[in-house]
């Protein structure tokens, strides 16, 4: 292969890295190898050869195609700089633009299959504390810094979290002297150390492990005063156990799983604030759940996932489509737990349409009377399930 | 049989096996064969991911070794297992005949091959290894695969390393019910298998359901293509299109009629909500649209 082409591929890989694609040196070498095998005069073959070696996720394919079309258009050296600028600009533009469009652009990069209706620019609902546009909200949404001791406390609290069905038996085995199964392979190996004499039977038992957890958290106006504590909670949970997926919804659904993975809470919260366009707006629970069911449920609800739905059930759309989508969600996960943080007195009756539509489809209904701390949240979630309470709620509804 | 030496040859090889691949897929398959890298195929169910491995095995004259993944799949079921009963028996026999010192209980014949070991067994003919629906296995299982995918070898602590004489063709598929780990992705060539366009789907139908008249199959494809742009929970795949063509033929249909479409929707759509949404007026509208595409000038 000519040196020019090799250099070009190297520059192209660098461009992709700057655009946020994880292209490593091994991928670049594979790309060089692939390009040597195909007919480089054929643009499709060239594109596919580079894509199949450098892109490892479907979400990245669209960004790659865009970068490819810009980079390999004309052979002058100067275009590299232009391409860099175009990609960088394309990447950094979203926060500057009007949020709905930017959000779509961002999402178009993540998953081209998603189709959504444009968001009408309605003012926030009455529940919203202030009447400001979504854009202004976005800017004011900064979270109090957490001190090192706050973080340590949060970690300690999360350790106490015991979700229903938490220890799920997997089919993996682990050596255990009291285990119920005999491990013949280990027994034989041990016997070799004793000159072939079997002195002890090695045993093993099933490993237990928490199931995947999917958190769907409402961040609409009525819930806004709890956003801080909820985010602390979500961040602590996401960093405490593996297989946690986190989604926020108000009028639309945002997957913030990757953002929350940052160890440092402040970094995580900042990128969450950027990624989510609808802080403290209205709530369209039905629509958000429909989108979750359509786009995400099959990808994150496998292997017996437990869903934790955090919302007050106050729906802007008058509970349109809520019951159907709750039913579907309930049927696709192993357990659906609803945490309602707005129940502040015992005589509460679930009168709102949204709540009545949702209650029949949850396995457990948890309430927090005073969501002042992470501790109250963890305590509420770790309480043993009470079938009688659940019946009482259903009767009232 | 030798590996194809160009993209066109690869496409021809797949076509000879009855698989109609689009240019992108043919290129990726060619590269995977030439570079000896595993092929990682992701896509919606029913888009022909598993079929590629079968066609490759047949076209290359190799045996197909298939590993269906499931939750809890472990080394003993996927790669190899020691035959403990025979090992113990051999010890007894050796003791009885006074040769206990010379017995090797970790010899090859005590090792039972499961799909992964069988695919790289140097004593067996070259293989196509299909690791199907990897997303159904749990994460710990993916780690078992890493050595195999990178070097086509397996290390068995008691025995040593088994390495393939001829690198197997490895095809992994996933329906994305779980994200497969990056470590696996890095070792593979990645291709997203999408629903085919109308022309390709007609071609597939002509090969897979040869008894269906040209007009009916054109209408079927036009209908299904429209159905895929509807807001449905689960879109019909190519496998469903083929099944549906078969179903309509069994019912002696020569062209699409709203009544027959309503009655056979269950072949295409597998969720009641989707069926309820499409059945009736919506189906009739889609049938009309499909017909107008197939024969734009109705004879009056």
XYZ file of C-alpha atoms in Angstrom:
697
model
C 0.000 0.000 0.000
C 1.269 3.477 -0.768
C 2.588 5.534 2.091
C 0.195 8.354 1.261
C -2.835 6.149 1.789
C -1.444 4.795 5.056
C -0.860 8.328 6.296
C -4.334 9.323 5.234
C -5.865 6.436 7.142
C -3.871 7.458 10.183
C -5.141 11.024 9.915
C -8.656 9.747 9.411
C -8.401 7.616 12.560
C -7.197 10.653 14.444
C -10.139 12.643 13.133
C -12.539 9.949 14.311
C -10.952 9.965 17.744
C -11.409 13.709 17.971
C -15.023 13.264 16.993
C -15.427 10.957 19.965
C -15.178 7.500 18.411
C -12.994 5.075 20.354
C -10.572 4.138 17.572
C -7.458 2.482 18.947
C -4.106 1.737 17.320
C -5.128 -1.905 16.814
C -8.204 -0.764 14.883
C -6.045 1.440 12.693
C -3.694 -1.421 11.870
C -6.678 -3.623 11.049
C -7.987 -0.853 8.783
C -4.646 -0.660 6.946
C -4.730 -4.420 6.511
C -8.325 -4.357 5.271
C -7.703 -1.569 2.764
C -4.810 -3.539 1.265
C -7.210 -6.362 0.480
C -9.958 -4.480 -1.308
C -10.324 -2.439 -4.452
C -9.658 1.095 -3.220
C -11.203 2.549 -6.360
C -14.591 1.370 -5.134
C -15.893 3.890 -2.650
C -18.402 1.528 -1.007
C -15.762 -1.119 -0.425
C -13.411 1.487 0.969
C -16.061 2.846 3.312
C -17.123 -0.588 4.516
C -13.544 -1.752 4.986
C -12.767 1.225 7.204
C -16.103 1.066 9.000
C -16.014 -2.601 9.816
C -12.557 -2.310 11.341
C -12.898 1.021 13.139
C -16.525 1.037 14.291
C -17.636 -1.485 16.883
C -21.094 -0.182 17.701
C -24.114 0.530 15.564
C -24.565 3.905 17.287
C -21.253 5.099 15.906
C -21.916 4.134 12.298
C -23.717 7.341 11.374
C -21.015 9.616 12.743
C -18.466 7.498 10.906
C -20.313 7.784 7.600
C -20.522 11.541 8.031
C -16.826 11.785 8.796
C -16.007 9.498 5.886
C -17.953 11.537 3.384
C -16.220 14.721 4.515
C -12.725 13.334 4.774
C -12.467 11.285 1.586
C -14.154 13.787 -0.694
C -11.181 15.547 -2.294
C -7.534 14.661 -2.172
C -5.988 17.966 -1.184
C -4.072 18.161 2.013
C -5.849 21.303 3.099
C -9.165 19.496 3.474
C -7.936 17.756 6.574
C -8.052 20.933 8.526
C -11.503 21.682 7.146
C -12.724 18.243 8.041
C -11.396 18.572 11.562
C -13.151 21.887 11.958
C -16.412 20.551 10.548
C -16.454 17.503 12.802
C -15.408 19.414 15.876
C -17.979 22.061 15.126
C -20.633 19.425 14.573
C -19.772 17.933 17.900
C -19.728 21.088 19.914
C -22.702 22.774 18.362
C -25.530 21.036 20.239
C -25.262 23.011 23.502
C -25.383 26.294 21.541
C -28.520 25.482 19.572
C -32.133 25.455 20.663
C -32.438 22.373 22.868
C -35.112 20.397 20.991
C -33.228 20.429 17.689
C -29.899 19.870 19.350
C -31.303 16.993 21.271
C -32.529 15.385 18.101
C -29.205 15.903 16.405
C -27.441 14.322 19.327
C -29.844 11.443 19.374
C -29.593 11.010 15.646
C -25.933 10.274 16.253
C -26.754 7.735 18.910
C -29.541 5.799 17.297
C -30.791 6.514 13.811
C -33.909 4.377 14.241
C -35.467 6.721 16.728
C -38.239 8.834 15.380
C -39.809 11.382 17.573
C -42.323 14.102 17.279
C -40.926 17.597 17.614
C -41.416 19.056 21.038
C -43.886 21.916 21.085
C -42.522 24.859 22.940
C -45.173 24.896 25.606
C -44.524 26.684 28.859
C -43.875 24.441 31.822
C -46.850 23.154 33.761
C -48.310 24.826 36.820
C -46.288 22.502 39.010
C -43.100 24.118 37.792
C -41.774 26.409 40.442
C -40.850 29.169 38.053
C -42.057 29.935 34.581
C -38.872 29.963 32.610
C -38.093 28.425 29.286
C -36.424 25.075 29.130
C -33.249 26.623 27.828
C -32.902 28.910 30.834
C -33.613 25.999 33.097
C -30.812 24.090 31.567
C -28.366 26.791 32.436
C -29.525 27.208 36.002
C -29.436 23.499 36.643
C -26.175 23.241 38.487
C -25.734 20.965 41.367
C -24.215 21.776 44.703
C -20.699 20.537 44.945
C -20.299 17.412 46.993
C -17.528 17.372 49.529
C -15.363 14.324 49.996
C -17.257 13.418 53.166
C -20.601 13.773 51.344
C -19.392 11.287 48.787
C -18.200 8.891 51.472
C -21.579 9.187 53.217
C -23.446 8.540 50.006
C -21.365 5.431 49.424
C -22.029 4.184 52.924
C -25.768 4.713 52.520
C -25.909 2.960 49.180
C -24.181 -0.056 50.691
C -27.307 -0.510 52.804
C -29.582 -0.572 49.801
C -31.411 -3.881 49.521
C -33.729 -4.051 46.582
C -36.472 -6.657 46.362
C -35.273 -9.892 44.751
C -31.774 -8.651 45.233
C -29.809 -11.861 45.501
C -30.565 -13.737 42.358
C -29.032 -17.169 41.891
C -26.981 -17.362 38.733
C -25.863 -20.547 37.072
C -22.210 -19.906 37.828
C -20.468 -22.019 40.471
C -17.913 -21.060 43.064
C -15.861 -23.314 45.352
C -17.459 -23.627 48.775
C -16.751 -26.278 51.403
C -20.392 -26.303 52.463
C -21.699 -26.265 48.921
C -24.325 -28.698 47.743
C -22.533 -29.788 44.592
C -19.434 -31.921 44.284
C -16.758 -30.577 42.006
C -15.140 -33.657 40.504
C -12.591 -31.754 38.477
C -11.228 -29.970 41.558
C -11.421 -33.189 43.602
C -9.295 -35.059 41.103
C -6.746 -32.275 40.867
C -6.481 -32.109 44.644
C -6.039 -35.873 44.806
C -2.949 -35.650 42.593
C -1.265 -33.645 45.312
C -1.915 -36.546 47.723
C -0.429 -39.143 45.404
C -3.741 -39.991 43.843
C -5.588 -40.532 47.099
C -8.958 -38.761 47.371
C -8.942 -37.372 50.901
C -11.447 -34.616 50.524
C -14.355 -33.940 48.197
C -14.260 -30.421 46.757
C -17.629 -28.754 46.694
C -19.147 -25.753 45.029
C -22.304 -23.708 45.207
C -24.244 -21.390 42.965
C -23.128 -17.769 42.914
C -25.780 -15.185 43.736
C -25.661 -11.767 42.251
C -28.017 -8.785 42.071
C -30.082 -8.638 38.859
C -29.608 -5.753 36.413
C -31.257 -2.577 37.657
C -32.972 -0.098 35.375
C -33.913 3.235 36.913
C -36.450 5.490 35.224
C -36.482 8.801 37.033
C -38.919 11.667 36.595
C -37.304 15.119 36.534
C -40.335 17.256 35.753
C -41.259 20.476 37.542
C -43.087 18.799 40.386
C -40.069 16.639 41.107
C -37.443 19.311 40.582
C -36.746 19.978 44.238
C -35.623 16.382 44.591
C -33.474 16.331 41.486
C -30.316 16.857 43.488
C -30.896 14.033 45.906
C -32.142 11.723 43.204
C -29.068 12.328 41.099
C -26.817 11.635 44.061
C -28.726 8.456 44.552
C -28.496 7.458 40.891
C -24.799 8.210 40.741
C -24.082 6.251 43.898
C -26.099 3.251 42.698
C -24.502 3.322 39.247
C -21.045 3.297 40.806
C -21.854 0.746 43.481
C -23.051 -2.135 41.366
C -22.633 -3.223 37.803
C -25.429 -3.577 35.274
C -27.288 -0.376 36.150
C -28.981 1.590 33.371
C -30.349 5.012 34.148
C -32.903 7.058 32.259
C -34.329 10.486 33.042
C -37.616 11.668 31.675
C -39.760 14.776 31.706
C -41.312 15.433 28.371
C -38.741 13.204 26.704
C -36.509 10.314 27.622
C -32.728 10.584 28.060
C -30.344 7.724 28.662
C -27.701 8.979 31.085
C -26.072 5.640 31.861
C -22.758 6.595 30.273
C -22.674 10.052 31.825
C -23.211 8.661 35.315
C -20.327 6.273 34.922
C -17.859 9.075 35.692
C -16.457 8.311 39.148
C -16.420 11.926 40.157
C -19.988 13.030 40.910
C -19.460 16.602 39.771
C -18.146 15.572 36.370
C -21.038 13.175 36.078
C -23.672 15.755 37.037
C -22.240 18.313 34.650
C -22.428 15.981 31.693
C -25.913 14.884 32.762
C -27.068 18.512 32.913
C -25.731 18.948 29.383
C -27.262 15.788 28.004
C -30.757 16.365 29.361
C -32.749 19.181 27.767
C -35.931 19.071 29.800
C -35.214 19.766 33.436
C -38.291 20.823 35.343
C -40.696 20.909 32.431
C -43.966 19.049 32.302
C -44.296 15.298 32.457
C -45.417 12.981 29.731
C -45.024 9.704 31.517
C -46.967 7.719 28.950
C -44.903 8.960 26.042
C -41.607 8.518 27.858
C -42.521 4.959 28.793
C -43.646 4.246 25.236
C -40.269 5.371 23.969
C -38.505 3.297 26.577
C -40.509 0.227 25.639
C -39.910 0.731 21.954
C -36.239 1.640 21.874
C -34.596 0.457 25.065
C -36.541 -2.251 26.841
C -35.240 -5.068 24.681
C -31.683 -3.896 25.134
C -31.590 -3.351 28.891
C -34.327 -5.513 30.416
C -32.744 -8.889 29.720
C -31.578 -11.329 32.398
C -34.357 -10.632 34.873
C -33.920 -6.898 35.357
C -35.653 -5.020 38.171
C -37.132 -1.673 37.145
C -37.238 1.175 39.606
C -39.619 3.886 38.477
C -39.276 7.155 40.368
C -42.159 9.510 39.687
C -45.026 11.279 41.405
C -47.436 10.084 38.718
C -48.653 13.597 37.892
C -48.975 13.471 34.132
C -49.347 16.409 31.793
C -51.062 14.443 29.046
C -53.927 13.319 31.297
C -52.511 9.812 31.484
C -52.716 9.237 27.722
C -51.277 5.838 26.843
C -50.008 5.424 30.380
C -51.886 2.299 31.350
C -50.926 0.370 28.180
C -47.283 1.300 28.442
C -47.112 0.500 32.146
C -48.597 -2.875 31.374
C -46.020 -3.568 28.686
C -43.188 -2.434 30.956
C -44.482 -4.634 33.757
C -44.605 -7.626 31.480
C -41.068 -7.133 30.173
C -39.226 -6.944 33.496
C -38.984 -9.346 36.385
C -40.141 -6.793 38.957
C -41.449 -3.243 38.725
C -41.010 -1.046 41.769
C -42.578 2.376 41.861
C -41.100 4.903 44.213
C -43.303 7.920 44.826
C -41.532 10.667 46.722
C -44.508 13.005 46.997
C -46.612 11.224 49.556
C -46.229 13.423 52.554
C -49.189 12.387 54.642
C -50.790 9.062 55.442
C -54.285 10.019 54.351
C -53.162 10.392 50.771
C -55.588 8.998 48.248
C -54.312 8.227 44.762
C -56.833 10.391 42.931
C -54.761 11.617 40.030
C -55.535 9.892 36.749
C -51.890 9.035 36.216
C -51.551 7.299 39.553
C -54.722 5.299 39.024
C -53.513 4.219 35.602
C -50.159 3.088 36.933
C -50.984 1.395 40.231
C -52.504 -1.817 38.822
C -49.293 -2.549 36.943
C -46.643 -2.296 39.621
C -45.365 -5.094 41.828
C -44.469 -2.764 44.612
C -45.420 0.746 45.523
C -43.000 2.553 47.795
C -43.500 5.948 49.276
C -41.170 8.430 50.854
C -42.845 10.919 53.148
C -39.886 13.161 53.451
C -37.280 12.874 50.783
C -34.707 14.928 52.603
C -31.775 12.589 52.421
C -30.315 9.664 50.659
C -30.908 7.712 53.839
C -34.681 8.067 53.709
C -34.625 6.992 50.088
C -32.511 3.918 50.750
C -34.600 3.008 53.795
C -37.796 3.208 51.843
C -36.448 1.036 49.060
C -34.978 -1.554 51.407
C -38.151 -2.103 53.439
C -39.474 -5.616 53.027
C -42.318 -5.803 50.552
C -45.757 -5.822 52.102
C -48.516 -7.487 50.136
C -51.145 -5.977 52.400
C -49.952 -2.442 51.720
C -50.045 -3.127 48.015
C -53.637 -4.386 48.242
C -54.624 -1.341 50.228
C -53.204 1.001 47.588
C -54.930 -0.887 44.815
C -58.264 -0.732 46.672
C -57.994 2.987 47.181
C -57.225 3.421 43.521
C -12.426 -25.189 -0.837
C -10.322 -22.054 -1.047
C -11.396 -18.756 0.420
C -12.766 -16.214 -2.077
C -10.186 -13.722 -3.321
C -12.396 -10.691 -3.950
C -15.614 -9.069 -2.831
C -17.365 -10.153 -6.015
C -16.342 -13.778 -5.438
C -17.627 -13.581 -1.885
C -20.972 -12.240 -3.070
C -21.127 -15.052 -5.636
C -20.317 -17.636 -2.958
C -23.121 -16.337 -0.757
C -25.509 -16.131 -3.698
C -24.747 -19.739 -4.654
C -25.907 -20.719 -1.178
C -29.143 -18.788 -1.648
C -28.050 -15.760 0.373
C -28.585 -12.351 -1.199
C -26.078 -10.040 0.481
C -25.867 -6.293 -0.005
C -22.454 -4.932 -1.073
C -21.527 -3.773 2.435
C -22.194 -7.163 3.968
C -20.325 -8.964 1.174
C -17.312 -6.689 1.702
C -17.280 -7.332 5.442
C -17.580 -11.089 4.976
C -14.749 -11.006 2.447
C -12.539 -9.034 4.823
C -13.347 -11.318 7.710
C -12.341 -14.351 5.654
C -9.166 -12.755 4.315
C -7.993 -11.158 7.551
C -8.990 -14.199 9.609
C -10.912 -12.064 12.039
C -14.194 -13.129 13.659
C -17.301 -11.549 12.177
C -19.630 -9.881 14.674
C -23.128 -9.392 13.274
C -25.727 -7.339 15.095
C -29.223 -6.591 13.935
C -32.921 -7.053 14.464
C -34.209 -10.618 14.712
C -35.028 -12.254 11.381
C -32.551 -10.370 9.189
C -30.461 -13.411 8.257
C -27.487 -13.229 10.627
C -27.400 -16.918 11.490
C -28.010 -17.845 7.878
C -24.673 -16.330 6.823
C -22.745 -18.879 8.879
C -24.746 -21.744 7.456
C -24.248 -20.558 3.882
C -20.524 -19.981 4.465
C -20.100 -23.487 5.866
C -21.833 -24.964 2.874
C -20.090 -22.747 0.320
C -16.624 -23.336 1.757
C -17.227 -27.044 2.258
C -16.538 -26.805 5.969
C -18.370 -28.361 8.868
C -20.619 -26.002 10.836
C -20.025 -25.962 14.583
C -22.845 -24.163 16.306
C -22.906 -22.873 19.838
C -26.290 -21.568 20.918
C -25.763 -19.212 23.859
C -27.952 -19.083 26.934
C -27.769 -17.643 30.418
C -25.391 -19.713 32.518
C -23.528 -21.271 29.611
C -20.199 -22.363 31.087
C -16.902 -23.831 30.027
C -18.102 -27.401 30.532
C -20.960 -26.929 28.074
C -19.220 -24.602 25.622
C -15.583 -25.688 25.388
C -14.540 -28.935 27.028
C -15.134 -31.208 29.985
C -12.975 -33.876 31.594
C -14.598 -37.281 31.657
C -14.348 -37.788 35.405
C -16.010 -41.172 35.453
C -13.475 -42.569 33.014
C -10.611 -40.893 34.832
C -11.623 -42.523 38.116
C -12.107 -45.846 36.410
C -8.676 -45.588 34.793
C -7.093 -44.941 38.198
C -8.828 -48.011 39.617
C -7.688 -50.199 36.736
C -4.138 -48.901 36.899
C -4.009 -49.562 40.640
C -5.345 -53.066 40.179
C -2.706 -53.872 37.577
C 0.047 -52.185 39.559
C 0.780 -49.489 36.983
C -0.560 -46.568 38.987
C 2.699 -44.635 38.647
C 2.564 -44.517 34.859
C -1.036 -43.410 34.288
C -1.806 -39.979 32.821
C -5.343 -39.087 33.730
C -5.151 -35.853 31.748
C -4.591 -37.494 28.398
C -6.468 -36.323 25.318
C -8.942 -39.188 25.317
C -10.293 -38.160 28.717
C -11.135 -34.741 27.287
C -14.633 -34.370 25.884
C -14.895 -31.734 23.169
C -17.727 -29.251 23.200
C -18.358 -26.813 20.305
C -15.545 -24.333 20.982
C -12.847 -26.978 21.338
C -14.233 -28.960 18.452
C -14.025 -25.923 16.164
C -10.271 -25.505 16.742
C -9.378 -29.190 17.067
C -6.317 -29.671 14.840
C -7.274 -33.317 14.256
C -10.594 -32.403 12.671
C -11.338 -30.766 9.301
C -11.579 -26.938 9.230
C -14.776 -25.476 10.646
C -17.135 -22.550 10.543
C -17.886 -21.668 14.165
C -21.241 -20.004 14.770
C -21.663 -18.447 18.202
C -25.334 -17.633 18.038
C -27.156 -14.977 20.084
C -24.175 -14.095 22.219
C -26.313 -11.507 24.014
C -28.254 -14.339 25.657
C -25.192 -15.584 27.510
C -24.184 -13.744 30.674
C -21.102 -11.502 30.837
C -18.733 -14.030 32.473
C -19.097 -16.228 29.429
C -17.753 -13.543 27.107
C -14.436 -13.721 28.938
C -14.096 -17.407 27.993
C -14.231 -16.381 24.360
C -11.481 -13.790 24.326
C -8.516 -16.133 23.897
C -10.347 -18.151 21.291
C -11.349 -15.130 19.214
C -7.917 -13.510 19.291
C -5.661 -16.503 18.609
C -7.991 -19.396 17.743
C -6.630 -21.359 20.641
C -7.823 -22.610 24.023
C -5.654 -23.166 27.060
C -6.685 -26.073 29.244
C -4.788 -25.889 32.558
C -4.317 -29.640 32.988
C -3.578 -30.380 29.359
C -1.973 -27.483 27.543
C -2.916 -25.257 24.659
C -4.988 -26.489 21.752
C -4.483 -24.430 18.639
C -6.314 -24.664 15.343
C -4.318 -25.860 12.342
C -6.593 -23.929 9.981
C -8.162 -20.851 11.518
C -11.915 -21.421 11.773
C -14.305 -18.915 10.235
C -16.017 -17.436 13.294
C -19.416 -15.745 13.131
C -20.946 -14.183 16.243
C -24.498 -12.884 16.241
C -26.418 -10.691 18.661
C -29.946 -9.340 18.819
C -28.906 -6.618 21.264
C -30.974 -7.791 24.217
C -27.840 -6.804 26.115
C -24.801 -4.832 25.057
C -21.905 -7.127 24.248
C -18.688 -6.037 25.905
C -16.153 -3.872 24.072
C -13.434 -6.491 24.576
C -15.335 -8.838 22.269
C -16.136 -6.118 19.762
C -12.498 -5.102 19.458
C -11.467 -8.561 18.334
C -14.074 -8.740 15.599
C -15.090 -7.075 12.391
C -18.425 -5.431 13.063
C -21.415 -5.281 10.765
C -24.953 -4.110 11.462
C -27.388 -6.228 9.440
C -30.363 -4.092 8.510
C -33.679 -4.931 6.881
C -33.149 -5.314 3.125
C -34.457 -2.786 0.624
C -37.370 -3.723 -1.644
C -35.295 -4.986 -4.569
C -33.132 -7.188 -2.374
C -36.113 -8.483 -0.440
C -37.847 -9.457 -3.701
C -34.704 -11.311 -4.718
C -34.577 -13.106 -1.356
C -38.228 -14.057 -1.683
C -37.675 -15.397 -5.201
C -34.951 -17.690 -3.841
C -36.553 -18.713 -0.576
C -40.181 -19.026 -1.692
C -39.932 -20.044 -5.327
C -43.569 -21.149 -5.591
C -44.940 -17.641 -5.137
C -46.003 -15.754 -8.247
C -43.997 -12.711 -9.211
C -46.925 -10.375 -8.786
C -47.832 -11.657 -5.319
C -44.250 -11.530 -4.106
C -43.871 -7.956 -5.380
C -47.045 -6.987 -3.503
C -45.917 -8.811 -0.383
C -42.589 -6.994 -0.377
C -44.216 -3.621 -1.004
C -46.645 -4.276 1.870
C -43.957 -5.387 4.315
C -41.687 -2.476 3.399
C -44.549 -0.099 4.206
C -45.306 -1.971 7.392
C -41.723 -1.371 8.547
C -42.230 2.385 8.440
C -45.264 2.129 10.765
C -44.942 2.812 14.467
C -44.873 -0.804 15.664
C -43.388 -2.471 18.711
C -41.734 -5.229 16.707
C -41.129 -4.820 12.987
C -41.367 -7.916 10.784
C -38.033 -9.358 9.627
C -37.172 -11.104 6.381
C -37.896 -14.467 7.980
C -41.464 -13.266 8.594
C -41.802 -12.086 4.994
C -40.799 -15.549 3.758
C -43.206 -17.231 6.175
C -46.001 -14.922 5.103
C -45.427 -15.619 1.420
C -45.699 -19.306 2.269
C -48.863 -18.767 4.300
C -50.583 -16.814 1.527
C -49.647 -19.502 -0.986
C -51.150 -22.206 1.217
C -54.356 -20.162 1.262
C -54.294 -20.095 -2.575
C -54.001 -16.325 -2.756
C -52.728 -14.923 -6.039
C -52.773 -11.313 -4.961
C -53.073 -9.374 -1.721
C -56.636 -8.992 -0.448
C -57.481 -7.147 2.781
C -59.449 -10.123 4.143
C -56.630 -12.628 3.753
C -54.125 -10.089 5.037
C -56.153 -9.589 8.217
C -56.402 -13.319 8.792
C -52.689 -13.948 8.357
C -51.286 -10.890 10.164
C -50.132 -13.170 12.970
C -47.440 -14.537 10.673
C -45.935 -11.055 10.252
C -46.613 -9.377 13.576
C -46.033 -11.129 16.873
C -47.561 -8.673 19.338
C -51.270 -8.260 19.869
C -50.988 -4.453 20.148
C -49.320 -4.310 16.752
C -51.907 -6.594 15.175
C -54.794 -4.581 16.638
C -53.237 -1.397 15.272
C -52.814 -2.708 11.720
C -55.841 -4.977 11.309
C -58.773 -3.575 9.350
C -58.638 -0.109 7.833
C -54.874 0.328 8.214
C -54.181 -3.008 6.533
C -56.566 -2.149 3.693
C -54.785 1.170 3.155
C -51.368 -0.525 3.089
C -52.674 -3.141 0.643
C -53.921 -0.388 -1.664
C -50.595 1.411 -1.496
C -48.671 -1.786 -2.135
C -50.839 -2.604 -5.127
C -50.507 0.863 -6.606
C -46.715 0.583 -6.412
C -46.656 -2.815 -8.082
C -49.009 -1.878 -10.923
C -49.121 1.917 -11.114
C -51.520 1.993 -14.081
C -54.670 0.041 -13.275
C -56.396 -1.409 -16.329
C -59.888 0.027 -16.525
